[in-house]
Short mmCIF file of C-alpha atoms and ligand atoms in Angstrom, two decimals:
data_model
loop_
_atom_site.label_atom_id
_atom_site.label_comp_id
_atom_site.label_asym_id
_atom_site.label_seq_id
_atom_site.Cartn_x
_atom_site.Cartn_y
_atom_site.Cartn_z
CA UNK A 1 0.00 0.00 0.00
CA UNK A 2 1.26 3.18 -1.02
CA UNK A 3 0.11 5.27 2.65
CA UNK A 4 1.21 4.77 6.11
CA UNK A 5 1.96 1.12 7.17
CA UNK A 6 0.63 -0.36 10.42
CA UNK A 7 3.26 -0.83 12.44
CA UNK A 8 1.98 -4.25 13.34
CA UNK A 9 -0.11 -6.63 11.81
CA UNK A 10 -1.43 -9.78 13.47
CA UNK A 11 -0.14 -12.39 10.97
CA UNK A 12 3.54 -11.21 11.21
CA UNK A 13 2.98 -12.10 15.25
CA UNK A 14 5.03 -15.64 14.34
CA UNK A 15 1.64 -17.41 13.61
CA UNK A 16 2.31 -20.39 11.10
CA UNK A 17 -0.09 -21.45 8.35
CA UNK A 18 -1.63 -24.91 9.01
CA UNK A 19 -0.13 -26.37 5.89
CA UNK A 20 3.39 -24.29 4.66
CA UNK A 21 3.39 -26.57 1.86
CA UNK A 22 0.63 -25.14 0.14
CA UNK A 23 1.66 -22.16 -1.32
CA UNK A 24 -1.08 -19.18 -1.55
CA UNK A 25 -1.60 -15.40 -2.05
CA UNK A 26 -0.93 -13.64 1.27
CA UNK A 27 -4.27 -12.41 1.48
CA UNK A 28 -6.28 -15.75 1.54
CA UNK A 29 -3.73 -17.30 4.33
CA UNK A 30 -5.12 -14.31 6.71
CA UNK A 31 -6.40 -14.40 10.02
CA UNK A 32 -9.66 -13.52 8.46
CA UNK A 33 -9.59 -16.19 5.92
CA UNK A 34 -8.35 -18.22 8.46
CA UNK A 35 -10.89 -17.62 11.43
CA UNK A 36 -13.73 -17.48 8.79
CA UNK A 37 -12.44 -21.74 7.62
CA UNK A 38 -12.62 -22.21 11.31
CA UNK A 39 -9.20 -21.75 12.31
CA UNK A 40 -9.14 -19.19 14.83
CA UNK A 41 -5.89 -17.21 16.42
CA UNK A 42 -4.83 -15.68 19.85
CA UNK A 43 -7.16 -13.11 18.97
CA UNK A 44 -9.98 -12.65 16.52
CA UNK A 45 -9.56 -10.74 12.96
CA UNK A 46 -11.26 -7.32 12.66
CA UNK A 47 -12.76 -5.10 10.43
CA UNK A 48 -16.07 -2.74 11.05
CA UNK A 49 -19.15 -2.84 8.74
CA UNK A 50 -19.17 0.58 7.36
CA UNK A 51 -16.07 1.71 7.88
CA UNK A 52 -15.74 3.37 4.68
CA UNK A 53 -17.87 6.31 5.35
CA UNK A 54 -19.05 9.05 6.81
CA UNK A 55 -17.25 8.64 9.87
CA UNK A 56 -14.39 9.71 8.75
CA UNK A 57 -12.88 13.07 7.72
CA UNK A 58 -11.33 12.11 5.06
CA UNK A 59 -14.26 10.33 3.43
CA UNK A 60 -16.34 13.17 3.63
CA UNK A 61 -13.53 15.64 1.86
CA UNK A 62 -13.02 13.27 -0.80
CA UNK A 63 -16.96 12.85 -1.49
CA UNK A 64 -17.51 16.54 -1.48
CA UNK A 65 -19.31 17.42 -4.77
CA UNK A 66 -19.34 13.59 -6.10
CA UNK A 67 -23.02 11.48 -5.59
CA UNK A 68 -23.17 8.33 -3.58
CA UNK A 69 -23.83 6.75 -6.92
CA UNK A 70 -21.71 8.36 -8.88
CA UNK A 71 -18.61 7.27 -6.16
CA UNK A 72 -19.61 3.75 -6.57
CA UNK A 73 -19.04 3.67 -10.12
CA UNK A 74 -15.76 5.92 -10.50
CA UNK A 75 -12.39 3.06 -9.79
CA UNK A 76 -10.19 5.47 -8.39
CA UNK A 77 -12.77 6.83 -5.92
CA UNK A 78 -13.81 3.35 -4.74
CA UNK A 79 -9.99 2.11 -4.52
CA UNK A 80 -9.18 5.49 -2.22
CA UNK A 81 -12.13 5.19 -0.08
CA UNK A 82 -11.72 1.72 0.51
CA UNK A 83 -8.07 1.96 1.78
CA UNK A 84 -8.70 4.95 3.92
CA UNK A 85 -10.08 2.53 7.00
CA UNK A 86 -7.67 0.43 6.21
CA UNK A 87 -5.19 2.83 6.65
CA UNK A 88 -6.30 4.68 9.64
CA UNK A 89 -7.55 2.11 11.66
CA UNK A 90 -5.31 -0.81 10.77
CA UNK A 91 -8.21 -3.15 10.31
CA UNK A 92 -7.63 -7.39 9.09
CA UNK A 93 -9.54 -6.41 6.19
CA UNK A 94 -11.08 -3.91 3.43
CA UNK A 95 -14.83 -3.89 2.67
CA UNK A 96 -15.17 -2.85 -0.82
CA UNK A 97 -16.81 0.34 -1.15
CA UNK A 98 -19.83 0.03 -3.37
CA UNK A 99 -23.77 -0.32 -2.54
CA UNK A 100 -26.34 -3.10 -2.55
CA UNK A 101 -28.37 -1.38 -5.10
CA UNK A 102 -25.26 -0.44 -7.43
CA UNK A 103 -25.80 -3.73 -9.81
CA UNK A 104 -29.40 -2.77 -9.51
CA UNK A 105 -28.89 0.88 -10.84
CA UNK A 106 -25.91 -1.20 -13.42
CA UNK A 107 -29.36 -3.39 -14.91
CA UNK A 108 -31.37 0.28 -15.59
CA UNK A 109 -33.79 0.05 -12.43
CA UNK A 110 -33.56 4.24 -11.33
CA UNK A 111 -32.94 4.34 -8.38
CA UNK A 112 -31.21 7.24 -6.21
CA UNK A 113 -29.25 7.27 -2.31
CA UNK A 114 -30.63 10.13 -1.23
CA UNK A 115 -28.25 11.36 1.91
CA UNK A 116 -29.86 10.94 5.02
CA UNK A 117 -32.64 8.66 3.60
CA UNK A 118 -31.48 5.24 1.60
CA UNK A 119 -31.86 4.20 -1.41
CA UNK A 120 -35.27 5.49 -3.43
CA UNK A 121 -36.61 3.92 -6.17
CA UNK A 122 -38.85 6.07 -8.53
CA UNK A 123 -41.11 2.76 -10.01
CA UNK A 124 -41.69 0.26 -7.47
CA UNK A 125 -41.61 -3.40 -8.43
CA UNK A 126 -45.06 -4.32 -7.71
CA UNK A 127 -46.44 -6.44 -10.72
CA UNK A 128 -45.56 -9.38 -13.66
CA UNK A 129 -45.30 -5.98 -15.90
CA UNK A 130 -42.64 -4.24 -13.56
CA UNK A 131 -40.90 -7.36 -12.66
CA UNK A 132 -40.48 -7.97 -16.45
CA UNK A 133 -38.21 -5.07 -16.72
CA UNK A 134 -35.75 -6.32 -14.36
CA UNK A 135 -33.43 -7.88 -16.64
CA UNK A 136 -29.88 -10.39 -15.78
CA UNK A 137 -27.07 -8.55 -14.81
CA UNK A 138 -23.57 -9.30 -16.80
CA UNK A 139 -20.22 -8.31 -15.82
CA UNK A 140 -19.80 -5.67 -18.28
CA UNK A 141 -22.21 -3.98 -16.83
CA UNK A 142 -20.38 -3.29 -13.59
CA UNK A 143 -16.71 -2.99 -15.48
CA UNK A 144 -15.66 -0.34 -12.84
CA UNK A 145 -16.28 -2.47 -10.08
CA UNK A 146 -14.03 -5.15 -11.79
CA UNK A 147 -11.54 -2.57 -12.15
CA UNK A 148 -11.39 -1.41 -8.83
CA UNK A 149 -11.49 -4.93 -7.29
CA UNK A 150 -8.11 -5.39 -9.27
CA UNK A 151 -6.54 -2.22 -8.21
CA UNK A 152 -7.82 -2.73 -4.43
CA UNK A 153 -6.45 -6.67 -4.54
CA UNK A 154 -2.97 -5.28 -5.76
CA UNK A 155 -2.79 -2.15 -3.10
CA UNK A 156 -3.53 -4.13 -0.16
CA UNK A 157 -1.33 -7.11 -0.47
CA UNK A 158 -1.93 -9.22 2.53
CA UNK A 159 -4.56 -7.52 3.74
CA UNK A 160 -8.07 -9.46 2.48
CA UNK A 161 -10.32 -7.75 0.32
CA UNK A 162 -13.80 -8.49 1.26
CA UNK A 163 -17.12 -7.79 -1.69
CA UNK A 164 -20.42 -7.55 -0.90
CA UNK A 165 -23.78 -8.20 -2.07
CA UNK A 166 -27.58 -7.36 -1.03
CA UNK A 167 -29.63 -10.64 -0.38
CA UNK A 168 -32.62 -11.14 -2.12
CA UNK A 169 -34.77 -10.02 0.54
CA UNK A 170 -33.46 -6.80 1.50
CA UNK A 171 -33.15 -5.87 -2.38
CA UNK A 172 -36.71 -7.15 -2.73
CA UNK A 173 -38.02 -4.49 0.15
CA UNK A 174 -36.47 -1.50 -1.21
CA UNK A 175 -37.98 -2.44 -4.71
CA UNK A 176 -41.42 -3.14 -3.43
CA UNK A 177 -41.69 -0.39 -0.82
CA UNK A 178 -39.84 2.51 -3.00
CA UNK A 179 -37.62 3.57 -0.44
CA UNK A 180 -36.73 2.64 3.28
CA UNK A 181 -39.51 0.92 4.98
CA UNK A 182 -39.71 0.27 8.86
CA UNK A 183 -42.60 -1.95 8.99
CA UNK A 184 -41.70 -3.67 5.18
CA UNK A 185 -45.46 -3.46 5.12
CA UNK A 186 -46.14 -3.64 0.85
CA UNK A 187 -43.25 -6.79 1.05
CA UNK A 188 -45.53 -8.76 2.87
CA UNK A 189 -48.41 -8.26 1.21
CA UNK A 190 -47.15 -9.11 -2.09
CA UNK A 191 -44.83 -12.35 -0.74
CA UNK A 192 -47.73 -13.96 0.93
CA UNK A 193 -50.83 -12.05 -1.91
CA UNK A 194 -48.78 -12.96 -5.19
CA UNK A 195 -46.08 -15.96 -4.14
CA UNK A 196 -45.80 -16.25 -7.65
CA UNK A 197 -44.90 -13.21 -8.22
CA UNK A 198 -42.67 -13.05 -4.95
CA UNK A 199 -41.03 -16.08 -5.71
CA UNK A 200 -40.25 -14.89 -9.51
CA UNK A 201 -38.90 -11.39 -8.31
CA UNK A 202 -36.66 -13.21 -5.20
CA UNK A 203 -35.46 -15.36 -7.84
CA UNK A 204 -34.43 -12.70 -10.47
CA UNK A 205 -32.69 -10.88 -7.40
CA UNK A 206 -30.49 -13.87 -6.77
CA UNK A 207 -28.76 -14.22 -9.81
CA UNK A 208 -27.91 -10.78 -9.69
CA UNK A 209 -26.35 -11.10 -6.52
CA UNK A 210 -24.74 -14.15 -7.24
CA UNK A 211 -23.44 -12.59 -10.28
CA UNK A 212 -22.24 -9.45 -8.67
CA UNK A 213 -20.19 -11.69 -6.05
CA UNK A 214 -19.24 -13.45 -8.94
CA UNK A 215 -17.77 -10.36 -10.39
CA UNK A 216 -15.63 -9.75 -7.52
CA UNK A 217 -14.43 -13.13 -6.60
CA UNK A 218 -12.95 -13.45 -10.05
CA UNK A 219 -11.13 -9.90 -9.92
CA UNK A 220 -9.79 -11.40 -6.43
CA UNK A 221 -11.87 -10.44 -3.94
CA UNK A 222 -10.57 -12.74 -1.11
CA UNK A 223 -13.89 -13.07 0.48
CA UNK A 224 -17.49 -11.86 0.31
CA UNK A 225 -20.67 -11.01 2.45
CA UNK A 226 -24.30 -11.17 1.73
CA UNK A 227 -26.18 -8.29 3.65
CA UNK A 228 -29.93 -9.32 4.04
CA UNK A 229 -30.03 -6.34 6.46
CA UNK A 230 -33.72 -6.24 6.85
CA UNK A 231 -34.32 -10.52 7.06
CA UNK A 232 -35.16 -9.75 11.03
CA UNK A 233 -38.46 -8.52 10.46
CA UNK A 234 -39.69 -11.59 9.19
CA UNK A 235 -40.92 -14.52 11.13
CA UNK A 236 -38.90 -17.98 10.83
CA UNK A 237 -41.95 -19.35 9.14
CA UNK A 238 -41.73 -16.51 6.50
CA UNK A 239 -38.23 -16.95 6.17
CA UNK A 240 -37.58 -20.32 5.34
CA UNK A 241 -40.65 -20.14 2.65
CA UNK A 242 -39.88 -16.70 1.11
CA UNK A 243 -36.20 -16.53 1.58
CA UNK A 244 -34.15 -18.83 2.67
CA UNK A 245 -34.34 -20.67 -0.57
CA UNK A 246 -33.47 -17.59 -2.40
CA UNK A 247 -30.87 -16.91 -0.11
CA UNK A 248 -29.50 -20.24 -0.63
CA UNK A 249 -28.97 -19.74 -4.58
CA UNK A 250 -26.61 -17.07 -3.77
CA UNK A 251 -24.30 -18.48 -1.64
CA UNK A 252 -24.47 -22.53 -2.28
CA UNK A 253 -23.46 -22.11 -6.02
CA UNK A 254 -20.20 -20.26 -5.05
CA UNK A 255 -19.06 -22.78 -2.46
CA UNK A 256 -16.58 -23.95 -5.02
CA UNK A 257 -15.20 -20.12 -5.31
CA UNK A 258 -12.71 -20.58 -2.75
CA UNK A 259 -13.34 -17.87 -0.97
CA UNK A 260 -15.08 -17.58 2.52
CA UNK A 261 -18.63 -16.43 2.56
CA UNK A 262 -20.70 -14.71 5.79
CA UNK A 263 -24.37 -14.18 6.28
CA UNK A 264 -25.34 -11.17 7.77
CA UNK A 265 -28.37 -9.56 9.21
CA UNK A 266 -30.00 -7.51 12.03
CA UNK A 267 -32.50 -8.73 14.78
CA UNK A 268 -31.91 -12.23 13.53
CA UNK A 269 -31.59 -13.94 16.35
CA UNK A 270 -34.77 -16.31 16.01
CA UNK A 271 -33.58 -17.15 12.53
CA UNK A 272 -29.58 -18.04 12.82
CA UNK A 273 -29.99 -21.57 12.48
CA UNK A 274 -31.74 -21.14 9.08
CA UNK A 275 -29.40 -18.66 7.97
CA UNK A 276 -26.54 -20.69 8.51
CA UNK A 277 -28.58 -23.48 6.71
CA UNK A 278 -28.54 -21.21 4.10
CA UNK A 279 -24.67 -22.21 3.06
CA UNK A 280 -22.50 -19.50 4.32
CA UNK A 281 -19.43 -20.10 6.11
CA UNK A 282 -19.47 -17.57 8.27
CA UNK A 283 -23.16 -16.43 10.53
CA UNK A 284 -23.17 -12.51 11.18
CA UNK A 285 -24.95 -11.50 14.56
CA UNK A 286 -26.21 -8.21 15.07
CA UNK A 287 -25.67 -6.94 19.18
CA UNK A 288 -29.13 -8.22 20.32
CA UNK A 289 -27.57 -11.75 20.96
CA UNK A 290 -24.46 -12.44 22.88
CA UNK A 291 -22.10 -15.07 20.28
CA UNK A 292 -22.13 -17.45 23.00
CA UNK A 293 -25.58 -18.14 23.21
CA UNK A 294 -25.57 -17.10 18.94
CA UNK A 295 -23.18 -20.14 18.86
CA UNK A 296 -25.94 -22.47 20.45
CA UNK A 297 -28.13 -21.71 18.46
CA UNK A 298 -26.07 -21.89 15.45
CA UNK A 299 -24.54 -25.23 16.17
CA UNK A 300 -21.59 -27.20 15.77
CA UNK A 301 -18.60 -26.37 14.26
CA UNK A 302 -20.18 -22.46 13.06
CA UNK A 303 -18.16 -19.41 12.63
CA UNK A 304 -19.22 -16.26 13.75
CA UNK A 305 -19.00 -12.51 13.25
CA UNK A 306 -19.65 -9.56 15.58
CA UNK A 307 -21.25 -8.31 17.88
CA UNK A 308 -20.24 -5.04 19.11
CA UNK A 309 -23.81 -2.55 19.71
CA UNK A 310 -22.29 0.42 17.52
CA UNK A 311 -23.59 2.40 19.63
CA UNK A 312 -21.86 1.74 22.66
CA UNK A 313 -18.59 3.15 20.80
CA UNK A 314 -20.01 6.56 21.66
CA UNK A 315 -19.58 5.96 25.36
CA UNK A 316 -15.80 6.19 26.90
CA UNK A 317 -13.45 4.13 26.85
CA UNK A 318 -13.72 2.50 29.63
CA UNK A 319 -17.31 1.17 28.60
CA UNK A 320 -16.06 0.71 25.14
CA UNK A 321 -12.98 -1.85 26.48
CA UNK A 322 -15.18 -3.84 28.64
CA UNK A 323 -17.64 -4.56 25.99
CA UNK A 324 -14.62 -5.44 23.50
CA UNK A 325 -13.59 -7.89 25.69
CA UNK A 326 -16.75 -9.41 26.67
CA UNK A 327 -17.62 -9.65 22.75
CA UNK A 328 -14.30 -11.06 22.63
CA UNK A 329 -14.64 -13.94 25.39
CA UNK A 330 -18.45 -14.81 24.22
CA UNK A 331 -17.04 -15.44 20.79
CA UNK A 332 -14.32 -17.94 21.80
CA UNK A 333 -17.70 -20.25 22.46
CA UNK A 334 -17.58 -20.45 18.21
CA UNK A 335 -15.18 -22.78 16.33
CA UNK A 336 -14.34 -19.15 14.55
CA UNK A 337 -14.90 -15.77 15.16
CA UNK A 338 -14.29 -12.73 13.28
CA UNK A 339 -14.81 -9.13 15.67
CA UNK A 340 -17.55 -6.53 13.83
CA UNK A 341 -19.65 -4.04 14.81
CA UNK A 342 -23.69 -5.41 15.40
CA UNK A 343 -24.70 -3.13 12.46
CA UNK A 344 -22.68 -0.15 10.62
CA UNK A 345 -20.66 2.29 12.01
CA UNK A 346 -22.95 5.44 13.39
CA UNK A 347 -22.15 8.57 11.52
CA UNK A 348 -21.25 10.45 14.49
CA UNK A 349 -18.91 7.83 15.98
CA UNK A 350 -15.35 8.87 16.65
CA UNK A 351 -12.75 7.53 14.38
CA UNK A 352 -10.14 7.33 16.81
CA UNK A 353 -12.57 4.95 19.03
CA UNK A 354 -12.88 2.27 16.13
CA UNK A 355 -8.40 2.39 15.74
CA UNK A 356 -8.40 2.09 19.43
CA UNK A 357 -10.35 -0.76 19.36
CA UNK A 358 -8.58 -2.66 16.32
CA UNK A 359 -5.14 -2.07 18.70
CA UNK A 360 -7.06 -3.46 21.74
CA UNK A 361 -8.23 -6.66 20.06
CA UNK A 362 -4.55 -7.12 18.14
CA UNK A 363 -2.78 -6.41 21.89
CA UNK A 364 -5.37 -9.32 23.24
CA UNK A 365 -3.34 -11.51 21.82
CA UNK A 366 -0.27 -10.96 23.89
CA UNK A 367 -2.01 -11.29 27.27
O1 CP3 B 1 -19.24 -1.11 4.78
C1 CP3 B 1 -18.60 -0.31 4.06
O2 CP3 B 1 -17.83 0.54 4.52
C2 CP3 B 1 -18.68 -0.47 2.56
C3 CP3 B 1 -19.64 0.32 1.92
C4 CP3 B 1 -21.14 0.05 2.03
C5 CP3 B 1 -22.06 1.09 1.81
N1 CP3 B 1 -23.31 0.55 1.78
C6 CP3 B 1 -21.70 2.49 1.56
C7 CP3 B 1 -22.70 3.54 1.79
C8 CP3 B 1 -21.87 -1.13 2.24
C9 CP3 B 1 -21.36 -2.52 2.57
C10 CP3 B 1 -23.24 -0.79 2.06
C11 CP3 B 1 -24.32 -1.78 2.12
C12 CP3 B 1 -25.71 -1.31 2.29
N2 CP3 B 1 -26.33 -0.26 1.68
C13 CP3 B 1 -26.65 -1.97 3.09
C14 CP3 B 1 -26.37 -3.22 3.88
C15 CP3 B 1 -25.62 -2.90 5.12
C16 CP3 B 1 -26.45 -2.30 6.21
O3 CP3 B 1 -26.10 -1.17 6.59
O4 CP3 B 1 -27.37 -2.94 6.65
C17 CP3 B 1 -27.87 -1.28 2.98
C18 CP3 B 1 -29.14 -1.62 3.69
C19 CP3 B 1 -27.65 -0.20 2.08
C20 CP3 B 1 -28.65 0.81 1.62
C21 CP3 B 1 -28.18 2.16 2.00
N3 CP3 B 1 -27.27 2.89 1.26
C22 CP3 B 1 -28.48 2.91 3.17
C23 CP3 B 1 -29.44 2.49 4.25
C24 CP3 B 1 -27.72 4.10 3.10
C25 CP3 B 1 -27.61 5.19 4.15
C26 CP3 B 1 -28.44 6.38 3.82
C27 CP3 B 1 -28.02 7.57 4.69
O5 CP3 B 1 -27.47 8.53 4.11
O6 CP3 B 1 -28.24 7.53 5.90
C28 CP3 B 1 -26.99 4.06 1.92
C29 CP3 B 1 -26.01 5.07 1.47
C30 CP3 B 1 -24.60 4.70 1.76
N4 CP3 B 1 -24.02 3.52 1.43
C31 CP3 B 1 -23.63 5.54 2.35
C32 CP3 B 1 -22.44 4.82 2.35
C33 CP3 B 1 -21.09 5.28 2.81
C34 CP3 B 1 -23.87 6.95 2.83
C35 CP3 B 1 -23.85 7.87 1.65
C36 CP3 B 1 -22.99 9.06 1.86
O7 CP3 B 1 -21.88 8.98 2.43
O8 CP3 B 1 -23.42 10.12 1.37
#
C-alpha cells in the first residue's frame, strides 16, 4: 500500500499457516480467511461494517461534490475510499466500497441514495409488468467495479479484500416499498398475496447477486458477504418459505469459489440456524444476541461474526474496552470468530474509538 503502514499486523505475530506446503496469495492465508475456515488465532480478525464512510474526515472531503452513486461507479474513488479505514484504523480487512443497489442501478432500475434517507426507487416493483423489466445482470455492466477490485487486490497485499452483495430479501423491500420501509409493510403483502410473483422477483434478485459476487471473486476479492439487512423482520416461518431458498442460490453455487462467505443480518436472532442453513461459512450477529448463546443456536462447528452494539462506541473508553472484551470472550464459544460491529458504524462515531479498538483486540493476543 502506497500510505502509512501499520506498524503491526497480526499475521507477522510468528503465527504459522496450518499447511506451509501449500503455497497461496498472502491475502487468503489471513487471520480472516483463516478464522472465517474455522481456524481461529490468539485473537480474533477485525474489520467494522461501514467503515468506509461518513465517519471519517477524510471520506467526507473526498466525497464533497461527487453522488453516492456516482462514487460507486468511479475506480479510483472506490480504490481510495476503501483503503482509507484500512489505513487509519489498521483493520484485518477492506470492505469494498460500493452499494447493494449499485448492480441494480448497473441493470437500468432508477434508483437514487438520497443522503440521510437510503436508497429510493422512482417505479416500485409491484407487478408481472414491472418485474419484467428487471433484466440479468452481466459483468460488463459493472466494469468499474471489476476494475477497482483489481486495483484494491494489488494495493492491499496481505490484507483481504472483502465484496459484498444485497440478499434477495433486503433488495426485494427497497424495490417493493420505493424507499426505506420500517414496517416492510407492501413486502408482505405481495410475498404472501402474489407468491408467484414473490417467488419470480426473489429469484431474479439472486442471480444478480450471485453474479455481482461473482464479479468480484474473479477480480480477487478474497472473500465476500451477503447483507440481508432487513431478514429480522420476518418470522422464521416466512423466512424459510420466502427466503431462505433464495438466499440459498446465492451463496451454495459459489461454495466452489474458494473464498469464505458470511451471512449477515439484524434482529436475527430467532432465525440463525436457518441462515446458517442457508450455506455460508461464516453467521453474522447483530448486538441483540451475545455469540455465546448465537453459537448455540447456530450449532456445531459455526463461525461467527460480531457483535459489538455500535452504539456503545459513543460511550468512553472505559465502557467501550469492557464490551470489547466481553464480545471477545463470548465469541471464543464459536469454532471461529471474526470481531464486527452489530450493524454499521454510526455517523457520528469517533474515528479514533474504532483504531483504538482494532489495537485493543490485536494487543489481546499478547495477554
Ligand atoms: O461497509 C462499508 O464501509 C462499505 C460500503 C457500504 C455502503 N453501503 C456504503 C454507503 C456497504 C457494505 C453498504 C451496504 C448497504 N447499503 C446496506 C447493507 C448494510 C447495512 O447497513 O445494513 C444497505 C441496507 C444499504 C442501503 C443504503 N445505502 C443505506 C441504508 C444508506 C444510508 C443512507 C443515509 O445517508 O443515511 C446508503 C447510502 C450509503 N451507502 C452511504 C455509504 C457510505 C452513505 C452515503 C454518503 O456517504 O453520502
Amino acid at each position: 500500500m502506497q500510505a502509512r503502514r501499520c506498524d503491526r499486523t497480526p499475521w507477522d505475530d510468528g503465527r504459522t499457516m496450518s499447511n506451509p506446503l501449500t503455497p497461496a496469495p498472502a491475502a487468503a492465508a489471513s487471520p480472516l480467511v483463516r478464522a472465517a475456515r474455522g481456524h481461529p488465532g490468539a485473537s480474533p480478525p477485525v474489520w467494522f461494517m461501514r467503515q468506509a464512510g461518513r465517519s471519517l474526515p477524510e471520506y467526507r472531503a473526498l466525497r464533497a461534490g461527487t453522488s453516492m452513486l456516482d462514487a460507486c461507479r468511479d475506480p479510483a474513488l472506490i480504490t481510495e475510499i476503501t483503503l482509507q479505514p484500512v489505513r487509519r484504523h489498521c483493520v484485518d480487512a477492506a470492505i469494498l466500497f460500493s452499494d447493494i443497489v449499485v448492480p441494480l442501478v448497473a441493470v437500468g432500475v432508477p434508483i437514487d441514495i438520497v443522503p440521510g434517507v437510503g436508497p429510493v426507487v422512482a417505479h416500485p416493483v409491484r407487478t408481472a409488468d414491472d418485474l419484467a423489466q428487471l433484466r440479468p445482470l452481466t459483468p460488463a455492466d459493472v466494469s468499474y467495479v471489476r476494475e477497482a477490485v483489481r486495483s484494491l487486490v494489488s494495493e492491499l497485499g496481505r490484507v483481504p479484500l472483502i465484496g459484498f452483495a444485497g440478499a434477495p430479501f433486503t433488495l426485494a423491500s427497497y424495490l417493493v416499498e420505493g424507499g426505506p420501509s420500517r414496517d416492510h409493510a407492501r413486502t408482505k403483502a405481495l410475498m404472501h398475496g402474489d407468491p408467484g410473483l414473490w417467488h419470480a422477483l426473489l429469484g431474479r434478485l439472486a442471480d444478480i447477486a450471485r453474479e455481482f459476487l461473482r464479479v468480484q471473486i474473479d477480480a480477487g476479492a478474497n472473500a465476500v458477504q451477503l447483507f440481508d439487512s432487513w431478514a429480522g423482520a420476518l418470522s422464521l416461518a416466512d423466512y424459510d418459505a420466502f427466503v431462505l431458498p433464495h438466499s440459498r442460490s446465492v451463496l451454495e453455487p459459489l461454495a466452489d469459489a474458494g473464498v469464505p462467505r458470511i451471512h449477515f443480518g439484524v434482529g436475527t436472532g430467532e432465525l440463525l440456524a436457518s441462515m446458517r442453513s442457508a450455506g455460508a461459512d461464516v453467521v453474522g450477529v447483530d448486538w441483540r444476541v451475545p455469540l455465546d448463546e448465537a453459537s448455540r443456536r447456530l450449532g456445531p462447528g459455526a463461525v461467527v461474526q460480531g457483535n459489538l452494539d455500535p452504539a456503545l462506541l459513543l460511550a468512553d473508553w472505559p465502557v467501550v474496552e469492557r464490551a470489547v472484551r466481553r464480545v471477545v470472550a463470548e465469541g471464543r464459544a464459536a469454532s471461529g470468530h471474526i470481531f464486527n460491529l452489530g450493524h454499521g458504524v454510526l455517523p457520528d462515531t469517533d474515528p479514533d474509538v474504532l483504531t483504538r479498538v482494532v489495537a485493543l483486540i490485536h494487543s489481546l493476543s499478547d495477554e
